[in-house]
Amino acid sequence: MTNPDHPADRHPSKDAKPPRDWGGALDVADAEPIAATQRHAAKQPAPATVPEKLYEKSPTVHNKRIDGPFRRFKWAVMIVTLAIYYGTPWIRWDRGPHAPDQAVLIDVANRRFYMFGIEIWPHEFYYVAGLLIMAGIGLFIVTSAVGRAWCGFACPQTVWTDLFQHIDRFFDGERNARVRLDSAPWGASKIARRGGKWAVYLLISFWTGGAWIMYFADAPTLTYEFWRGEAAPIAYATVAVLTATTFVLGGFMREQVCIYMCPWPRIQAAMMDEKSLLVTYKDFRGEPRGSLKKAQKNPDAYGDCVDCLQCVQVCPTGIDIREGPQIGCITCALCIDACDRVMKDIGRPRGLIDYATLEDCEAEAAGKPARSAWRALLRPRTVAYLMIWGGIGGAMLFALGTRTHTEISVQPDRNPPFMLLKDGSVRNAYTLKLRNMESRPRTMEIALIDLPGAVFWTDTISREAAARSQQIDVPADATYTLRAYVLAPSGTEEQNFSIEVTSLDEQRETDSAHTLFTSPGAPQ
């Protein structure tokens, strides 16, 4: 039984026999020729009356299994991306005894972001901003070069939808069997199949939500606490929300998310032009459509398209690529695999549906030789995106390679700005913050630069031990705050000076902060 509302189950001719399931040989001998696709058809006059139903119910898409280079590439991308998502929180990375050993960790409690050997502090959020900018420009590069390939292969919605569609095949069979099961009344067999399939959906969705929270805490510890009911409430709430969204969006809404909910297709459409590689049906070669037998009798009257509908039946969003570029096409290229297989079986050249630019299609239709898709990738806009992307990445790598792990910040007291002692000397108070970004404790030396004759002490060092430099022990991976009191001799004028910090280890890293020494002689 078929679904007449789905384009893959409709046939353009009333008396034509619907094509049977593809099994390696053509069953389209009785198909009638079609003079033009929908995009070439004449426009119909506007209806005189408003239809009763303004919205058509979306038919369920049951895409067919296909094998080919693009399908195998989708398999590889799905396996790699899922392995990265589920496995990354369990990778260990030794940072010493004073830092977490999880390779990738967003430590919200301690305001740290760890990625293997890189540790990002809150004041270094510009690195995260740089990564987000690089990700955005990376999407621009992909879109400019190969259209919506991100949507077709690596988008999370696509990856989980693809995974759930394979589960559909495991429980319900191939496309025709799934169509029949959808139309069948509810019975013991259908309930068992649906219940088993939805249980697997739920398990994967729960695993997806559980993997997400592992990025925000030590994975083994959080897993133990989660199952004992000792985890934070936000962990259970997050898992519940992500389980529900994955179950609904990946299991049921699927292509509707891509077509109606996601804003990225609209943004991508504005970024593509006639030079962008798209999955394209070459209508100049395929039209008019006709059966293979009739084309053999009258080869000049028909194009290469035999109207087998294989391109529609394998499409995960259920569109007909022969209607031209449309927002429902995610550029997964499964229709290319299906059409190439048909062309091979009937002895015609591949590429009736192919990655091609609209500009190249027009040139090929005019009789010029087809240009390789690889040559269409390198064009000024794509090269410009690559240069910007590489420049940002290079700048971030340079900044990471040259940054120090020792920093100091100085904040002078504003009230009172100074204290005049009975011997005429002037004292200023400051709040110092020493930042040790190493995963080990370090001893640091603080010294006064300029400000002749001045000495200082801290809240942990007595005034009797005041000197122009002091040594402070700073804990590992921490910001150590202390009070410093700078004492200058009588007659010292208001002036700028610096406080310098140096790590007393083999690295000998230094940093300094400029500040102001205030005295009674300051101008009013």
CSV table of N, CA and C in Angstrom, one decimal, residues 454-458 461-470 485-487:
chain,number,residue,atom,x,y,z
A,454,ALA,N,60.8,53.9,48.0
A,454,ALA,CA,59.6,53.3,48.5
A,454,ALA,C,59.9,51.8,48.8
A,455,VAL,N,59.2,51.4,49.8
A,455,VAL,CA,59.1,49.9,50.2
A,455,VAL,C,57.7,49.5,50.4
A,456,PHE,N,57.4,48.2,50.5
A,456,PHE,CA,56.1,47.8,50.7
A,456,PHE,C,56.1,46.5,51.6
A,457,TRP,N,54.9,46.2,52.2
A,457,TRP,CA,54.7,45.0,52.9
A,457,TRP,C,53.2,44.6,52.6
A,458,THR,N,52.8,43.4,53.0
A,458,THR,CA,51.5,42.9,52.7
A,458,THR,C,50.8,42.5,54.0
A,461,ILE,N,52.8,39.9,55.5
A,461,ILE,CA,54.2,40.2,55.8
A,461,ILE,C,54.2,41.5,56.7
A,462,SER,N,54.9,41.4,57.8
A,462,SER,CA,54.9,42.5,58.8
A,462,SER,C,55.6,43.8,58.2
A,463,ARG,N,55.3,44.9,58.8
A,463,ARG,CA,55.9,46.2,58.3
A,463,ARG,C,57.4,46.2,58.6
A,464,GLU,N,57.8,45.5,59.6
A,464,GLU,CA,59.2,45.5,59.9
A,464,GLU,C,60.0,44.8,58.8
A,465,ALA,N,59.3,43.9,58.0
A,465,ALA,CA,60.0,43.2,56.9
A,465,ALA,C,59.8,43.9,55.6
A,466,ALA,N,59.4,45.2,55.6
A,466,ALA,CA,59.1,45.9,54.4
A,466,ALA,C,60.4,46.0,53.5
A,467,ALA,N,60.2,45.9,52.2
A,467,ALA,CA,61.3,46.0,51.3
A,467,ALA,C,60.8,46.3,49.9
A,468,ARG,N,61.7,46.5,49.0
A,468,ARG,CA,61.3,46.8,47.6
A,468,ARG,C,60.8,45.6,46.8
A,469,SER,N,61.0,44.4,47.4
A,469,SER,CA,60.6,43.2,46.7
A,469,SER,C,60.2,42.2,47.8
A,470,GLN,N,59.2,41.4,47.5
A,470,GLN,CA,58.7,40.3,48.5
A,470,GLN,C,58.4,39.1,47.7
A,485,TYR,N,50.9,47.4,51.0
A,485,TYR,CA,50.9,48.8,51.5
A,485,TYR,C,52.3,49.4,51.1
A,486,VAL,N,52.3,50.4,50.3
A,486,VAL,CA,53.5,51.0,49.7
A,486,VAL,C,53.7,52.3,50.5
A,487,LEU,N,55.0,52.4,51.0
A,487,LEU,CA,55.4,53.5,51.9
A,487,LEU,C,56.5,54.3,51.2
